[in-house]
Tab-separated table of C-alpha atoms in Angstrom:
chain	number	residue	atom	x	y	z
O	1	UNK	CA	0.000	0.000	0.000
O	2	UNK	CA	1.263	3.545	-0.700
O	3	UNK	CA	2.667	5.361	2.332
O	4	UNK	CA	2.058	8.766	0.773
O	5	UNK	CA	-0.691	9.761	-1.645
O	6	UNK	CA	-1.930	13.211	-2.637
O	7	UNK	CA	-4.571	14.199	-5.178
O	8	UNK	CA	-3.068	16.967	-7.287
O	9	UNK	CA	-5.063	19.846	-8.716
O	10	UNK	CA	-8.080	19.590	-6.422
O	11	UNK	CA	-10.133	22.756	-7.161
O	12	UNK	CA	-10.754	24.097	-3.659
O	13	UNK	CA	-12.248	27.484	-2.778
O	14	UNK	CA	-13.392	29.015	0.505
O	15	UNK	CA	-17.142	28.526	0.932
O	16	UNK	CA	-19.952	29.846	3.061
O	17	UNK	CA	-21.241	26.403	4.077
O	18	UNK	CA	-19.205	23.253	4.621
O	19	UNK	CA	-21.544	20.898	2.745
O	20	UNK	CA	-22.276	22.957	-0.360
O	21	UNK	CA	-18.681	24.190	-0.514
O	22	UNK	CA	-17.422	20.606	-0.475
O	23	UNK	CA	-19.974	19.470	-3.053
O	24	UNK	CA	-19.135	22.409	-5.327
O	25	UNK	CA	-15.474	21.390	-5.266
O	26	UNK	CA	-16.312	17.726	-5.874
O	27	UNK	CA	-18.525	18.573	-8.870
O	28	UNK	CA	-15.763	20.763	-10.280
O	29	UNK	CA	-13.235	17.956	-9.719
O	30	UNK	CA	-15.457	15.596	-11.717
O	31	UNK	CA	-15.909	18.223	-14.467
O	32	UNK	CA	-19.674	18.444	-13.945
O	33	UNK	CA	-21.791	21.556	-14.475
O	34	UNK	CA	-24.308	23.219	-16.773
O	35	UNK	CA	-22.523	26.417	-17.784
O	36	UNK	CA	-19.101	25.829	-16.331
O	37	UNK	CA	-18.491	24.698	-12.738
O	38	UNK	CA	-21.547	25.352	-10.531
O	39	UNK	CA	-21.451	28.026	-7.842
O	40	UNK	CA	-21.842	27.148	-4.194
O	41	UNK	CA	-25.267	28.799	-4.159
O	42	UNK	CA	-26.465	26.663	-7.054
O	43	UNK	CA	-25.150	23.496	-5.395
O	44	UNK	CA	-26.943	24.302	-2.138
O	45	UNK	CA	-30.164	25.137	-3.972
O	46	UNK	CA	-30.206	21.926	-6.017
O	47	UNK	CA	-29.733	19.874	-2.864
O	48	UNK	CA	-33.285	20.761	-1.816
O	49	UNK	CA	-31.776	21.274	1.613
O	50	UNK	CA	-33.556	24.370	2.861
O	51	UNK	CA	-35.019	23.784	6.307
O	52	UNK	CA	-35.400	25.357	9.727
O	53	UNK	CA	-34.920	23.913	13.197
O	54	UNK	CA	-34.976	25.810	16.484
O	55	UNK	CA	-34.662	24.772	20.093
O	56	UNK	CA	-33.629	26.310	23.385
O	57	UNK	CA	-32.384	24.105	26.192
O	58	UNK	CA	-30.162	24.630	29.215
O	59	UNK	CA	-28.613	21.266	28.387
O	60	UNK	CA	-26.923	22.876	25.359
O	61	UNK	CA	-23.831	25.085	25.275
O	62	UNK	CA	-24.747	27.689	24.131
O	63	UNK	CA	-28.329	27.166	25.357
O	64	UNK	CA	-29.993	27.426	21.953
O	65	UNK	CA	-29.658	25.794	18.558
O	66	UNK	CA	-30.749	27.188	15.222
O	67	UNK	CA	-30.041	25.712	11.794
O	68	UNK	CA	-31.448	26.544	8.379
O	69	UNK	CA	-30.820	23.318	6.465
O	70	UNK	CA	-32.035	19.740	6.602
O	71	UNK	CA	-30.032	16.652	7.448
O	72	UNK	CA	-29.767	14.866	4.101
O	73	UNK	CA	-28.135	17.374	1.723
O	74	UNK	CA	-25.013	15.248	1.206
O	75	UNK	CA	-27.161	12.300	0.091
O	76	UNK	CA	-29.964	14.100	-1.723
O	77	UNK	CA	-27.788	16.251	-3.998
O	78	UNK	CA	-25.764	13.460	-5.667
O	79	UNK	CA	-28.863	11.276	-6.045
O	80	UNK	CA	-30.872	14.126	-7.558
O	81	UNK	CA	-28.054	14.602	-10.060
O	82	UNK	CA	-28.137	10.932	-11.053
O	83	UNK	CA	-25.360	9.658	-8.799
O	84	UNK	CA	-25.226	7.043	-6.076
O	85	UNK	CA	-24.290	7.466	-2.419
O	86	UNK	CA	-23.302	5.033	0.317
O	87	UNK	CA	-23.226	6.443	3.840
O	88	UNK	CA	-20.643	4.407	5.747
O	89	UNK	CA	-20.421	4.514	9.552
O	90	UNK	CA	-18.475	2.509	12.099
O	91	UNK	CA	-17.110	2.721	15.625
O	92	UNK	CA	-13.881	1.029	14.509
O	93	UNK	CA	-11.297	3.727	13.704
O	94	UNK	CA	-9.199	1.404	11.549
O	95	UNK	CA	-12.188	0.474	9.409
O	96	UNK	CA	-13.207	4.134	9.147
O	97	UNK	CA	-9.747	5.195	8.019
O	98	UNK	CA	-9.561	2.305	5.521
O	99	UNK	CA	-12.567	3.739	3.661
O	100	UNK	CA	-10.854	7.110	3.313
O	101	UNK	CA	-7.468	5.624	2.398
O	102	UNK	CA	-8.975	3.339	-0.239
O	103	UNK	CA	-10.759	6.255	-1.920
O	104	UNK	CA	-7.612	8.368	-2.004
O	105	UNK	CA	-5.492	5.464	-3.254
O	106	UNK	CA	-8.017	5.151	-6.104
O	107	UNK	CA	-7.585	8.830	-6.941
O	108	UNK	CA	-10.891	9.998	-5.465
O	109	UNK	CA	-11.335	12.682	-2.768
O	110	UNK	CA	-13.208	11.441	0.322
O	111	UNK	CA	-16.045	13.419	1.955
O	112	UNK	CA	-16.258	12.815	5.721
O	113	UNK	CA	-17.555	14.329	8.966
O	114	UNK	CA	-15.279	15.873	11.583
O	115	UNK	CA	-16.025	17.632	14.868
O	116	UNK	CA	-14.846	21.250	14.546
O	117	UNK	CA	-13.395	21.279	18.080
O	118	UNK	CA	-10.992	18.453	17.184
O	119	UNK	CA	-9.689	20.009	13.946
O	120	UNK	CA	-6.590	21.923	15.104
O	121	UNK	CA	-6.523	24.452	12.264
O	122	UNK	CA	-9.992	25.806	13.191
O	123	UNK	CA	-8.899	26.767	16.728
O	124	UNK	CA	-12.407	26.648	18.222
O	125	UNK	CA	-13.685	25.290	21.516
O	126	UNK	CA	-17.322	24.851	20.521
O	127	UNK	CA	-18.091	21.268	19.546
O	128	UNK	CA	-20.162	20.510	16.449
O	129	UNK	CA	-19.849	17.027	15.035
O	130	UNK	CA	-21.490	17.350	11.607
O	131	UNK	CA	-18.858	19.368	9.783
O	132	UNK	CA	-18.075	18.262	6.223
O	133	UNK	CA	-14.430	18.104	5.176
O	134	UNK	CA	-12.738	16.466	2.188
O	135	UNK	CA	-9.608	14.365	2.621
O	136	UNK	CA	-7.391	14.522	-0.489
O	137	UNK	CA	-4.211	12.816	0.680
O	138	UNK	CA	-2.130	11.346	3.479
O	139	UNK	CA	1.485	10.797	4.508
O	140	UNK	CA	1.952	7.804	6.804
O	141	UNK	CA	5.583	8.657	7.567
O	142	UNK	CA	4.602	12.138	8.747
O	143	UNK	CA	1.411	10.841	10.364
O	144	UNK	CA	-0.857	13.405	8.708
O	145	UNK	CA	-3.873	13.550	6.438
O	146	UNK	CA	-4.389	16.422	3.984
O	147	UNK	CA	-7.775	18.068	4.401
O	148	UNK	CA	-9.687	20.788	2.553
O	149	UNK	CA	-12.274	22.752	4.508
O	150	UNK	CA	-14.667	25.475	3.344
O	151	UNK	CA	-13.347	27.700	6.157
O	152	UNK	CA	-9.702	27.694	5.022
O	153	UNK	CA	-8.160	28.587	1.657
O	154	UNK	CA	-5.154	26.302	1.997
O	155	UNK	CA	-4.918	22.531	2.290
O	156	UNK	CA	-4.511	21.583	5.958
O	157	UNK	CA	-2.162	18.896	7.310
O	158	UNK	CA	-4.081	17.227	10.155
O	159	UNK	CA	-2.372	14.686	12.444
O	160	UNK	CA	-3.922	11.235	12.239
O	161	UNK	CA	-4.811	11.240	15.939
O	162	UNK	CA	-6.614	14.610	15.673
O	163	UNK	CA	-8.546	13.440	12.629
O	164	UNK	CA	-9.474	10.202	14.396
O	165	UNK	CA	-10.833	12.165	17.373
O	166	UNK	CA	-12.788	14.463	15.069
O	167	UNK	CA	-14.256	11.451	13.291
O	168	UNK	CA	-15.190	9.620	16.511
O	169	UNK	CA	-16.811	12.530	18.345
O	170	UNK	CA	-19.964	11.977	20.379
O	171	UNK	CA	-20.805	15.671	20.714
O	172	UNK	CA	-23.893	17.571	19.551
O	173	UNK	CA	-25.805	17.124	17.312
O	174	UNK	CA	-24.895	13.433	16.831
O	175	UNK	CA	-21.937	11.022	16.964
O	176	UNK	CA	-19.703	11.250	13.913
O	177	UNK	CA	-19.004	7.482	13.868
O	178	UNK	CA	-16.297	7.952	11.198
O	179	UNK	CA	-19.077	8.907	8.761
O	180	UNK	CA	-17.849	8.671	5.168
O	181	UNK	CA	-19.808	9.415	1.999
O	182	UNK	CA	-18.849	7.115	-0.863
O	183	UNK	CA	-20.243	8.927	-3.905
O	184	UNK	CA	-20.401	7.710	-7.498
O	185	UNK	CA	-21.072	10.730	-9.689
O	186	UNK	CA	-22.903	10.509	-13.043
O	187	UNK	CA	-21.058	11.015	-16.320
O	188	UNK	CA	-23.385	13.904	-17.181
O	189	UNK	CA	-26.004	15.925	-15.329
O	190	UNK	CA	-29.797	16.006	-15.854
O	191	UNK	CA	-31.457	19.163	-17.174
O	192	UNK	CA	-31.259	22.119	-14.840
O	193	UNK	CA	-35.003	22.875	-15.015
O	194	UNK	CA	-36.190	19.443	-13.928
O	195	UNK	CA	-33.483	19.233	-11.268
O	196	UNK	CA	-34.362	22.616	-9.807
O	197	UNK	CA	-38.110	21.892	-9.875
O	198	UNK	CA	-37.605	18.799	-7.734
O	199	UNK	CA	-35.228	20.623	-5.375
O	200	UNK	CA	-37.618	23.544	-4.888
O	201	UNK	CA	-40.444	21.147	-4.086
O	202	UNK	CA	-38.344	19.293	-1.530
O	203	UNK	CA	-37.277	22.522	0.193
O	204	UNK	CA	-40.894	23.679	0.370
O	205	UNK	CA	-41.957	20.319	1.803
O	206	UNK	CA	-39.170	20.529	4.395
O	207	UNK	CA	-40.685	23.787	5.610
O	208	UNK	CA	-44.350	22.767	5.380
O	209	UNK	CA	-44.224	19.514	7.279
O	210	UNK	CA	-41.990	18.115	10.002
O	211	UNK	CA	-40.123	15.156	8.559
O	212	UNK	CA	-38.042	14.078	11.524
O	213	UNK	CA	-34.975	14.402	9.262
O	214	UNK	CA	-33.539	17.392	11.122
O	215	UNK	CA	-29.899	17.579	12.135
O	216	UNK	CA	-30.679	17.621	15.864
O	217	UNK	CA	-33.040	15.405	17.860
O	218	UNK	CA	-35.785	17.982	18.282
O	219	UNK	CA	-38.329	15.568	19.729
O	220	UNK	CA	-36.219	14.915	22.799
O	221	UNK	CA	-35.422	18.608	23.150
O	222	UNK	CA	-38.948	19.959	22.507
O	223	UNK	CA	-37.839	21.937	19.475
O	224	UNK	CA	-39.692	22.994	16.342
O	225	UNK	CA	-39.161	22.528	12.615
O	226	UNK	CA	-40.035	24.376	9.429
O	227	UNK	CA	-42.494	27.256	9.499
O	228	UNK	CA	-43.373	26.351	13.072
O	229	UNK	CA	-39.748	26.990	14.044
O	230	UNK	CA	-39.891	30.567	12.735
O	231	UNK	CA	-43.013	31.191	14.817
O	232	UNK	CA	-41.448	29.495	17.858
O	233	UNK	CA	-38.340	31.677	17.691
O	234	UNK	CA	-40.351	34.871	17.227
O	235	UNK	CA	-42.451	34.013	20.292
O	236	UNK	CA	-39.582	32.730	22.421
O	237	UNK	CA	-37.491	35.881	22.049
O	238	UNK	CA	-40.098	37.802	24.047
O	239	UNK	CA	-39.537	35.505	27.052
O	240	UNK	CA	-35.832	36.369	27.142
O	241	UNK	CA	-36.688	39.631	28.927
O	242	UNK	CA	-36.983	37.636	32.159
O	243	UNK	CA	-33.346	36.516	32.013
O	244	UNK	CA	-30.367	38.118	33.787
O	245	UNK	CA	-28.210	40.362	31.606
O	246	UNK	CA	-25.309	37.891	31.376
O	247	UNK	CA	-27.562	35.056	30.161
O	248	UNK	CA	-29.268	37.405	27.734
O	249	UNK	CA	-25.914	38.465	26.288
O	250	UNK	CA	-25.064	34.823	25.608
O	251	UNK	CA	-28.375	34.214	23.831
O	252	UNK	CA	-28.128	37.345	21.674
O	253	UNK	CA	-24.547	36.596	20.685
O	254	UNK	CA	-25.350	32.938	19.971
O	255	UNK	CA	-28.417	33.797	17.905
O	256	UNK	CA	-26.337	36.078	15.719
O	257	UNK	CA	-23.600	33.486	15.366
O	258	UNK	CA	-26.001	30.746	14.295
O	259	UNK	CA	-27.554	33.039	11.679
O	260	UNK	CA	-24.422	34.615	10.206
O	261	UNK	CA	-21.289	32.779	11.324
O	262	UNK	CA	-22.015	29.076	11.761
O	263	UNK	CA	-21.234	28.060	8.194
O	264	UNK	CA	-24.557	29.330	6.842
O	265	UNK	CA	-23.313	31.509	4.005
O	266	UNK	CA	-25.093	34.411	5.760
O	267	UNK	CA	-28.794	34.897	6.367
O	268	UNK	CA	-29.210	31.352	7.689
O	269	UNK	CA	-28.554	29.710	4.274
O	270	UNK	CA	-31.170	31.908	2.586
O	271	UNK	CA	-28.467	33.965	0.878
O	272	UNK	CA	-27.024	30.832	-0.731
O	273	UNK	CA	-30.526	29.925	-1.869
O	274	UNK	CA	-31.025	33.386	-3.389
O	275	UNK	CA	-27.755	33.077	-5.313
O	276	UNK	CA	-28.633	29.612	-6.564
O	277	UNK	CA	-32.159	30.578	-7.619
O	278	UNK	CA	-30.818	33.581	-9.522
O	279	UNK	CA	-28.484	31.231	-11.401
O	280	UNK	CA	-31.328	28.809	-12.186
O	281	UNK	CA	-33.420	31.748	-13.443
O	282	UNK	CA	-30.548	32.828	-15.698
O	283	UNK	CA	-30.055	29.339	-17.096
O	284	UNK	CA	-33.773	28.644	-17.666
O	285	UNK	CA	-35.298	32.082	-18.212
O	286	UNK	CA	-38.058	31.141	-15.761
O	287	UNK	CA	-39.772	34.225	-14.324
O	288	UNK	CA	-41.193	32.453	-11.266
O	289	UNK	CA	-37.674	31.369	-10.340
O	290	UNK	CA	-36.480	34.963	-10.703
O	291	UNK	CA	-39.246	35.953	-8.273
O	292	UNK	CA	-38.114	33.157	-5.963
O	293	UNK	CA	-34.579	34.539	-5.954
O	294	UNK	CA	-35.965	37.878	-4.779
O	295	UNK	CA	-38.077	36.215	-2.064
O	296	UNK	CA	-35.044	34.287	-0.814
O	297	UNK	CA	-32.979	37.475	-0.760
O	298	UNK	CA	-35.665	39.289	1.260
O	299	UNK	CA	-35.806	36.395	3.708
O	300	UNK	CA	-32.001	36.326	4.032
O	301	UNK	CA	-31.963	40.055	4.773
O	302	UNK	CA	-34.638	39.596	7.464
O	303	UNK	CA	-32.508	36.962	9.196
O	304	UNK	CA	-29.386	39.122	8.917
O	305	UNK	CA	-31.236	42.098	10.407
O	306	UNK	CA	-32.296	39.900	13.332
O	307	UNK	CA	-28.692	38.836	13.918
O	308	UNK	CA	-27.294	42.354	13.704
O	309	UNK	CA	-29.941	43.760	16.030
O	310	UNK	CA	-28.549	41.652	18.845
O	311	UNK	CA	-24.981	42.884	18.557
O	312	UNK	CA	-25.412	46.635	17.966
O	313	UNK	CA	-22.353	48.394	19.341
O	314	UNK	CA	-23.019	50.783	22.177
O	315	UNK	CA	-26.626	49.689	22.658
O	316	UNK	CA	-27.921	48.491	26.018
O	317	UNK	CA	-28.641	44.762	26.154
O	318	UNK	CA	-32.342	45.393	26.803
O	319	UNK	CA	-32.577	47.773	23.856
O	320	UNK	CA	-30.900	45.144	21.690
O	321	UNK	CA	-33.389	42.534	22.843
O	322	UNK	CA	-36.275	44.812	21.843
O	323	UNK	CA	-34.700	45.272	18.402
O	324	UNK	CA	-34.238	41.518	18.017
O	325	UNK	CA	-37.851	40.853	19.021
O	326	UNK	CA	-39.072	43.381	16.438
O	327	UNK	CA	-36.890	41.931	13.670
O	328	UNK	CA	-37.713	38.306	14.567
O	329	UNK	CA	-41.400	39.140	14.468
O	330	UNK	CA	-41.091	39.579	10.696
O	331	UNK	CA	-39.533	36.172	10.142
O	332	UNK	CA	-42.688	33.989	10.072
O	333	UNK	CA	-44.163	35.988	7.170
O	334	UNK	CA	-40.847	36.087	5.279
O	335	UNK	CA	-40.516	32.319	5.641
O	336	UNK	CA	-44.106	31.734	4.505
O	337	UNK	CA	-43.573	33.983	1.482
O	338	UNK	CA	-40.406	32.059	0.651
O	339	UNK	CA	-42.153	28.685	0.820
O	340	UNK	CA	-44.963	29.904	-1.436
O	341	UNK	CA	-42.397	31.205	-3.928
O	342	UNK	CA	-40.606	27.830	-3.869
O	343	UNK	CA	-43.872	26.064	-4.698
O	344	UNK	CA	-44.728	28.462	-7.534
O	345	UNK	CA	-41.266	28.167	-9.091
O	346	UNK	CA	-41.320	24.382	-8.802
O	347	UNK	CA	-44.646	24.202	-10.639
O	348	UNK	CA	-43.461	26.686	-13.280
O	349	UNK	CA	-40.305	24.741	-14.040
O	350	UNK	CA	-42.070	21.376	-13.973
O	351	UNK	CA	-44.521	22.463	-16.687
O	352	UNK	CA	-42.026	24.307	-18.865
O	353	UNK	CA	-40.477	22.959	-22.057
O	354	UNK	CA	-36.785	22.379	-21.404
């Protein structure tokens, strides 16, 4: 077996979201696209991954969780594009590493999960187990794997023991279990109109009805999904007025971080969706999809305004809470408008001549 293998020329760029950034690079690597390599926004959009989950619990650190995507993006996108996906998990580190090594030895990058707290180049203390990274090489003599991450421009050399800890984490939202995605990509892609129509419909369904396919276990934590999550957040913010200032500061900071900083691409993934829908509208000429891009942009701006309201410099914490409550109160309507626009664009594309 080779002791050192490295995939040359892997087309990595910094991304807003770990999953869609990784998938964009993988599609580019396999020379797949409609009008050149797809953008990250288009990749996220075609995954049909839009979602919304919210919960607040003192058992969490920080004591709330907010995410704007569903759990199955990494499986749904390749399958929607005509590929095949095996999701491999194990508690045996040697078996888990063998899957990665075998892919790299065959000249294929390997998409895996890693807990952000165990990846030394990220330098964070917060644990989050479902972070997508791509392993493109290894050096057994040096004891390192070569990793690309949407959050870093350069390839990272990660010690084997650090990578093993990241891939065996049991932290929130779920154990990593050496999760590895073995993807077989198609030789060519389906038409953009049909692909987008199906993705829009799935995203709308994610928001209309709780599927149980959220990233976190919301049932155990009494959380909410989809449109109900937007309403739950808007209502819950008003109860924060009863909290001491120090606890309130943590919630306001954390809310902003989950919306803008936690690998969402800004605006809780809605900005990526707006970019992707605009690209679909350009490629298809579909007017309903152009309207959808505008609805997604409006929704993204509403989320960003909510985040920024909580961290206004020089403003008293109680004044910031009032501003957050006012901004969050607009979110349920923005989310409903977005879902309706997704449904209209899906129907428009599905009935169009491609």
